[in-house]
Amino acid sequence: MRCESNAHPDPRSPDIAAVTAALGTPLAQILALLCAWIAIGAVGLVRPASLKIAGRTLFPLGAVCGVAIAAIAAAHLAQPPERMELVIGLPALPMHLRLDALSATFLVLLGAASAGISLFGAGYFRVGQGTAPGLLCFEYHLFLASMGFVLLADDAYAFMVAWETMALSSYFLVTSQHRIGEIRRAGFLYLLMAHLGALAILLCFGVLQGGSWRFTFDAMRAAHLSAGWAAAAFLLALAGFGAKAGLVPLHVWLPEAHPAAPSPVSALMSGVMLKIAIYGMLRVAFDLLHGLPGWWGLVPVALGLFSALYGIVFAAAQTDMKRLLAYSSIENVGILFTGIGLAMVFHGAAMPAVAALALIAVLYHALNHAFMKSLLFLGTGSVLHSTGERNLGRLGGLIHRMPWVAWLTLVGVLAIAGLPPLNGFVSEWLLLQAFLHAHEVPYPFVDMLLPLGAGLVALVAALAGYVMVKFYGVVFLGQPRESTLATAHDAGRMERAGLAWLALGCVALGLLPATIVPALGQVASSLGVGALPAGGGSWWMLAPLGPRSISYAPPIFAGTVIAGVLLTVFAVRLTYRRPVRRAPPWTCGGDALTGRTQDTAEGFGQPIRHLFTPWFAMRRSLPTPFDTAPRYSVEIGDRIWRALYEPLAGWVDRGAEVCAVFQRGRISTYLLYALATLCLLLALVL
Amino acid sequence: MRPIDWLTQVLEVVAALAVAPLFQGWVSQCRAWLQNRRAPPLWQSYRGIRKLFHKDAVIATNASPLFRVAPYVVFATMLAAAAVIPSMGTRLPFSPAADAIALVGLFATARMFLALAAMDVGTPFGTLGARREMMVGFLAEPALLMVIFVAALTSSTTALPAIAERLATGPITLSPSLAFTGVAFTMVLLAENGRLPIDNPSTHLELTMIHEAMLLEYSARHLALMEFASALKLMNYACIGFALFVPWGTATGAEGPFALAAAIPALAAKLVVAGAALALIETASAKLRVFRAPEFLAAAFLFAVLGMLVHLLLGA
Amino acid sequence: MGQTPFVMQLLDSLAALLLLLSFAMLAQRRIATLVELFALQGGVLCAATLLLAWRTGDDNLLLSAALTLSVKVLALPWLLRRMIRRLGVYWDTDPLLNIPGTMLVGVLIVVFSFGLAQPISALASTATRSAIGIAVAVILLAFLTMITRRKAMSQVIGFLSMENGLFFGAMSATYGMPMVVELGVALDVLVAMLVLGVFFFQIREQFDSLDLDRLESHQGGR
């Protein structure tokens, strides 16, 4: 292990000095913690069937590691980049590692969000018919560590190794209930898309090295690409990282894989892994790739806006709660890509402050989404555990049975709906403020078209509110739709702790943007995108574009609302002291209310289905008036799947059939092939 | 911050609290006159609220705490919004806390709580109302945001006081983009406050109502707070409209107590005119079917977008 | 940004109103209302011409304002109204693209034409240069109106509205076309209207409908 920075010579013993010096740097500390994750996982392998070791000890330990990583990375945000070379792997091809502001930001995200998920996981995993808890623990921590390595990698080789490890470990996590055929299918689709994406990323690195044939990121930074090659690299990166992040039309694996995985894994994939893909996109677009005209940013803007709308519209029509959240992830990924594209456009148009604002909006939203989406996925996990139901049509009224889960999930719901003073609003606000300057870009047509994107972002945010009311209202409010729900129990202590940690993160990110935004500004300035003007605001007031301009002060804002609530309660109590009487609700003169008289998830999605009819491939069966047990069913299909993927699959099948001609299954035929190849090669070489 | 600014701030909140039901009463009085009915007295809304405060609160057996918290949250958000909107003076101590976008978010928070509370008991009407309210909400919000965008383009900030100040102190110009966005804003106001083409505030016909359907399960003080909150919301929207389009008369900048003293009658005059205009619009329009509401709000969005494009082209 | 004179502000507002009316025509499904909107557009055009005439002191513009008033506000709408009554076509339901979709395309067209006009506006020296973008937008929106409609009647109104846009563009760019051209155009439009009217009756006699879809199956030789 060689360390290039902060090496203090120690006279006593060179070996110990090297080790202590190496451990003294944040990069080495983080590396050690990542290795600790792997070690924790490996311990789980010792007794794979033991839930006690894996659940009660190892997962909380993993959470502690996560917090430590987040703390170290957060402290390193403002520091200059730090490098290291690991002499492992192929000879003469060491792995380069680097910790800079961008990777530190995402390490904070990884550590902090995974801490909550690990805590939750400690109470969540059970011994079942699927993968044993110890093995699951290994895969889980390997997944975490590989994501950390992706963030630290500073050459294409290390990046791809870590990236593939991430894909494989998450594949095994997704298919932990591998006895169910549907889940195996979802896992296969995920693996397929992950590898297609990885192929695109590999090709992208191949283009980025620019003829130097050195695959360190430093060589790529120094490379000069022509505009055409730069565009090719960018599009490859967009395809590769877009496939991993779930950008439409490469999103098809996401609504299949996320519901299939166990909830903590869904949370980890949706909350953290998608952000790793965003990190990759940011790394390529703002760090490695040079010489790309700024207007190329319009491609991610367009794709992102479409993804956002597509995702949220489909989320509104879902009846499976985890699938709904998966589609909502597509929406958020769309918003992230919109921000990335916007930052590129502004960067290309030499508007540094606004470009930095857009980039900060992306980073902030990534952080936010990691917390709130994990929180929601874990909430569904608790519901799934205690009721065994994922279908919204069989849930309801759980706020009475599971108050902890319900109230903590409410925080996530309000946050993801983009409501102040929680965190979802902050990134939305930043993005809209960036959009406000979109008319100043010096490209004709774009300067008028781009501001319209703000309207679309607003529509998506408002639709997210709609979807979240549906999600929360149908799962937790109203009357139970099944009698079995009466036995539902609240989450255990560890699960509550995990949920509370993430909810706390949502609140903190919502109330303290004025401290976090300047920290994220370090990333923008270290990438050379631009810097926010100094001197705006204080710890409670966010004023990113300088004083006497836009401002938002969430602590005051929240304080005003809370003070308003308290004052109102106080005033009402002062004037009015009558008791509250309970009575059965009004039933319009009919029989008593049952779970079936209230609106269903399908019903709640109906306005959206009506408004966006052409988007859906819908199959509906309506009951006739004479049905004794009327059942309404609607099946929502994805048009992109039918229009793009099914023909593609058909072609692949046909191609495979053609190839099958050569595959006879007889040994002598294969030997003949080998002989022919050998002869051909000999003829060519000699 | 000067003491006069704090005085303005306090005065604004108190005025909003005191005048909001009166404004609602004024609108219904104008409506009654226009429809050749005997008008209810101006203070009818106060009487209603007072009566509700004196009743026993009855809530459904399966109502959760969320149901009981929601009225307070909705009322407090409306009060907070009233504190931020520059209706009398533009140098409010609280106004930097929230710009126009945050204000939209504040209204969205209130709407979300209202809808969640409506779904809490699990009656068919509650969920129906919640669904419709959220539908109107998600259609109105982009339009409202585009309106704010156009106003923000002229003054390159989303802070309401700055927008109002710029328009009030600048030369009076004929601005087609402001006219377009003004129309869009009016349409959003009608939709968001459950006024006529979208929702009828004076009906209890179950299948057509939106706002009332969500309040069906509320009674006594909870209902009073909800009603008060909706009066405040109407008032807040009117004041946002004044700040965006007719800020003249508002005390701007470093002017002294005289400007404030002049701002109070100015605000009163604006409210009187706005209330009459609102009544006129409501009388002249018929209730739309629920599924025509998207068309109505799409038109509002279109107006706002055209306003923005015309602004970008003409620079006015 | 200097203060633009009030007359110019008024002119800009009228231009914006013209654009708005084009959008209203795009969204309108009732043919009778379409005619009224067209008449209103003519009225706005007439007002704009008068305003410009007053500002520039150009008598020719006064004349063309009178022409606009007589042809586009009075004569043509009268003809159209009569035709509607005689033909009995009141609605143009189910357009080729639904209304929100049409509106979206319309907004894109406006963006396109405004973007197109920006460099021209920068070069032009007339006082009304900012209106060129709107004129282009009105023309293209009228085109869109014609494309999305099924009834021959509404297509003709779209065509006439396109002429409005052309007229406005010419007026704002060069203070109006030469009088001869203008008179010729006005006459052309009138004659075209009359000829088309005759056509309508013939088409209806022949096919019992004014839906242009019916004509598609009668393309020559097929």
Short mmCIF file of C-alpha atoms in Angstrom, two decimals, chain A residues 399-400 407 410 413-414 417 419-420 425 429 432-433 435-436 439 447-448 451-452 454-455 458-459 461-463 465-466 468-469 472-474 477-479 541 548-554 556-557 560-561 564-565 568-569 572-573 576 578-586 588 593 597-599 603-604 606-608 610-611, chain B residues 53-66 68 72-73 75-77 80 91 94 96-99 101-102 105-106 108-109 112-113 115-116 119-125 127-128 130-131 134-135 137-139 141-142 145-146 149 152-153 157-158 206 216-217 220-222 225 291 294 301 305 308-309 312-313:
data_model
loop_
_atom_site.label_atom_id
_atom_site.label_comp_id
_atom_site.label_asym_id
_atom_site.label_seq_id
_atom_site.Cartn_x
_atom_site.Cartn_y
_atom_site.Cartn_z
CA ILE A 399 -52.21 3.93 11.51
CA HIS A 400 -54.15 2.45 14.42
CA TRP A 407 -46.04 8.42 11.71
CA LEU A 410 -45.68 10.19 7.13
CA VAL A 413 -44.41 10.91 2.47
CA LEU A 414 -44.48 14.63 3.18
CA ALA A 417 -44.18 15.14 -1.96
CA LEU A 419 -43.56 19.96 1.01
CA PRO A 420 -41.78 22.54 3.09
CA PHE A 425 -38.83 20.82 -1.02
CA TRP A 429 -36.68 24.84 -4.76
CA LEU A 432 -36.71 25.70 -9.83
CA GLN A 433 -34.44 28.61 -8.98
CA PHE A 435 -34.73 26.96 -14.07
CA LEU A 436 -35.59 30.59 -13.45
CA HIS A 439 -34.07 32.02 -20.36
CA ASP A 447 -33.90 29.99 -24.16
CA MET A 448 -37.66 29.82 -24.62
CA PRO A 451 -38.15 27.63 -18.96
CA LEU A 452 -41.17 25.52 -19.85
CA ALA A 454 -40.01 24.41 -14.86
CA GLY A 455 -43.72 23.96 -15.44
CA ALA A 458 -43.87 21.66 -10.96
CA LEU A 459 -46.40 19.29 -12.49
CA ALA A 461 -43.86 17.58 -7.98
CA ALA A 462 -47.58 18.17 -7.62
CA LEU A 463 -48.32 14.73 -9.05
CA GLY A 465 -48.14 14.81 -3.86
CA TYR A 466 -51.12 13.09 -5.43
CA MET A 468 -48.21 10.07 -1.96
CA VAL A 469 -51.70 10.89 -0.70
CA TYR A 472 -50.39 6.88 2.51
CA GLY A 473 -54.14 7.22 2.54
CA VAL A 474 -54.78 3.75 1.21
CA LEU A 477 -55.69 5.65 6.74
CA GLY A 478 -59.32 4.75 6.35
CA GLN A 479 -60.74 1.39 7.32
CA MET A 541 -31.17 31.44 5.93
CA ARG A 548 -30.88 40.65 -1.45
CA SER A 549 -31.88 37.93 -3.85
CA ILE A 550 -33.80 34.70 -3.43
CA SER A 551 -33.94 33.34 0.07
CA TYR A 552 -35.54 30.56 2.05
CA ALA A 553 -35.25 30.10 5.79
CA PRO A 554 -36.64 26.72 6.78
CA ILE A 556 -37.99 30.24 10.67
CA PHE A 557 -40.52 28.83 8.27
CA THR A 560 -43.69 29.94 12.25
CA VAL A 561 -45.90 27.04 11.32
CA GLY A 564 -48.97 28.87 14.64
CA VAL A 565 -50.16 25.37 15.52
CA THR A 568 -54.03 27.94 17.76
CA VAL A 569 -54.22 24.97 20.08
CA VAL A 572 -58.79 27.10 21.27
CA ARG A 573 -58.09 25.50 24.64
CA TYR A 576 -63.25 26.23 24.61
CA ARG A 578 -65.70 20.87 25.95
CA PRO A 579 -64.79 17.22 25.61
CA VAL A 580 -64.57 15.41 22.31
CA ARG A 581 -67.25 12.83 21.77
CA ARG A 582 -66.76 9.78 19.60
CA ALA A 583 -69.52 8.56 17.32
CA PRO A 584 -69.76 6.31 14.30
CA PRO A 585 -69.24 8.21 11.05
CA TRP A 586 -72.15 9.29 8.93
CA CYS A 588 -75.43 8.53 4.16
CA LEU A 593 -69.24 1.56 6.79
CA THR A 597 -67.30 1.23 0.88
CA GLN A 598 -64.22 3.40 0.65
CA ASP A 599 -62.21 4.34 -2.33
CA GLY A 603 -60.21 4.41 -7.84
CA PHE A 604 -57.70 6.87 -6.54
CA GLN A 606 -58.58 6.83 -11.95
CA PRO A 607 -58.24 10.58 -12.69
CA ILE A 608 -54.64 10.03 -13.75
CA HIS A 610 -58.28 9.18 -17.44
CA LEU A 611 -56.02 12.14 -18.12
CA PHE B 53 -66.94 26.99 18.49
CA HIS B 54 -69.76 26.59 20.96
CA LYS B 55 -70.73 23.10 19.89
CA ASP B 56 -69.66 19.75 21.18
CA ALA B 57 -67.01 18.20 19.01
CA VAL B 58 -67.99 14.82 17.64
CA ILE B 59 -65.46 12.78 15.75
CA ALA B 60 -65.70 9.38 14.15
CA THR B 61 -64.89 6.36 16.26
CA ASN B 62 -62.07 5.25 14.03
CA ALA B 63 -60.53 8.67 13.51
CA SER B 64 -56.79 8.73 14.15
CA PRO B 65 -54.83 11.55 15.78
CA LEU B 66 -54.00 12.76 12.28
CA ARG B 68 -57.52 15.87 14.99
CA TYR B 72 -54.63 23.02 13.44
CA VAL B 73 -51.95 22.38 10.83
CA PHE B 75 -55.06 26.78 9.97
CA ALA B 76 -51.48 27.46 11.05
CA THR B 77 -50.11 27.13 7.52
CA ALA B 80 -48.03 31.57 8.28
CA ARG B 91 -40.36 45.14 4.23
CA PHE B 94 -40.83 37.33 8.02
CA PRO B 96 -37.28 36.45 3.62
CA ALA B 97 -38.20 33.17 5.27
CA ALA B 98 -40.30 32.11 2.33
CA ASP B 99 -40.37 33.22 -1.27
CA ILE B 101 -42.23 29.07 -4.39
CA ALA B 102 -42.19 28.28 -0.68
CA GLY B 105 -45.32 24.71 -1.07
CA LEU B 106 -47.11 26.00 2.01
CA ALA B 108 -49.56 22.33 -0.94
CA THR B 109 -48.83 21.30 2.65
CA MET B 112 -52.02 17.46 1.62
CA PHE B 113 -53.06 17.49 5.27
CA ALA B 115 -56.70 15.35 1.88
CA LEU B 116 -55.07 12.94 4.30
CA MET B 119 -59.16 9.87 3.93
CA ASP B 120 -58.68 9.09 7.60
CA VAL B 121 -62.20 8.03 8.52
CA GLY B 122 -62.65 6.01 5.38
CA THR B 123 -66.03 7.29 4.26
CA PRO B 124 -66.63 7.21 0.53
CA PHE B 125 -67.14 10.96 0.32
CA THR B 127 -61.80 9.81 -0.19
CA LEU B 128 -63.72 11.08 -3.19
CA ALA B 130 -59.55 14.02 -1.34
CA ARG B 131 -58.99 12.52 -4.73
CA MET B 134 -55.56 16.48 -5.15
CA MET B 135 -56.44 16.35 -8.83
CA GLY B 137 -54.22 20.69 -6.87
CA PHE B 138 -51.79 18.97 -9.17
CA LEU B 139 -53.26 20.75 -12.14
CA GLU B 141 -49.89 24.09 -8.99
CA PRO B 142 -47.91 24.16 -12.26
CA LEU B 145 -45.85 28.35 -10.52
CA MET B 146 -45.70 29.54 -14.11
CA PHE B 149 -42.23 32.56 -12.88
CA ALA B 152 -40.11 36.56 -11.25
CA LEU B 153 -38.67 37.03 -14.73
CA THR B 157 -36.23 37.06 -7.99
CA THR B 158 -38.98 34.90 -6.58
CA GLU B 206 -72.51 15.10 -2.70
CA LEU B 216 -68.02 16.11 6.04
CA GLU B 217 -66.67 14.32 9.09
CA ALA B 220 -67.54 22.02 16.01
CA ARG B 221 -64.15 23.61 16.65
CA HIS B 222 -62.37 21.43 14.10
CA LEU B 225 -60.86 25.99 12.13
CA PHE B 291 -63.46 16.01 -15.80
CA PRO B 294 -58.36 19.64 -16.22
CA PHE B 301 -51.45 26.93 -17.61
CA VAL B 305 -47.05 29.95 -20.61
CA MET B 308 -44.05 33.93 -20.31
CA LEU B 309 -43.33 33.54 -24.00
CA LEU B 312 -39.56 36.80 -23.42
CA LEU B 313 -40.36 38.09 -26.89
#
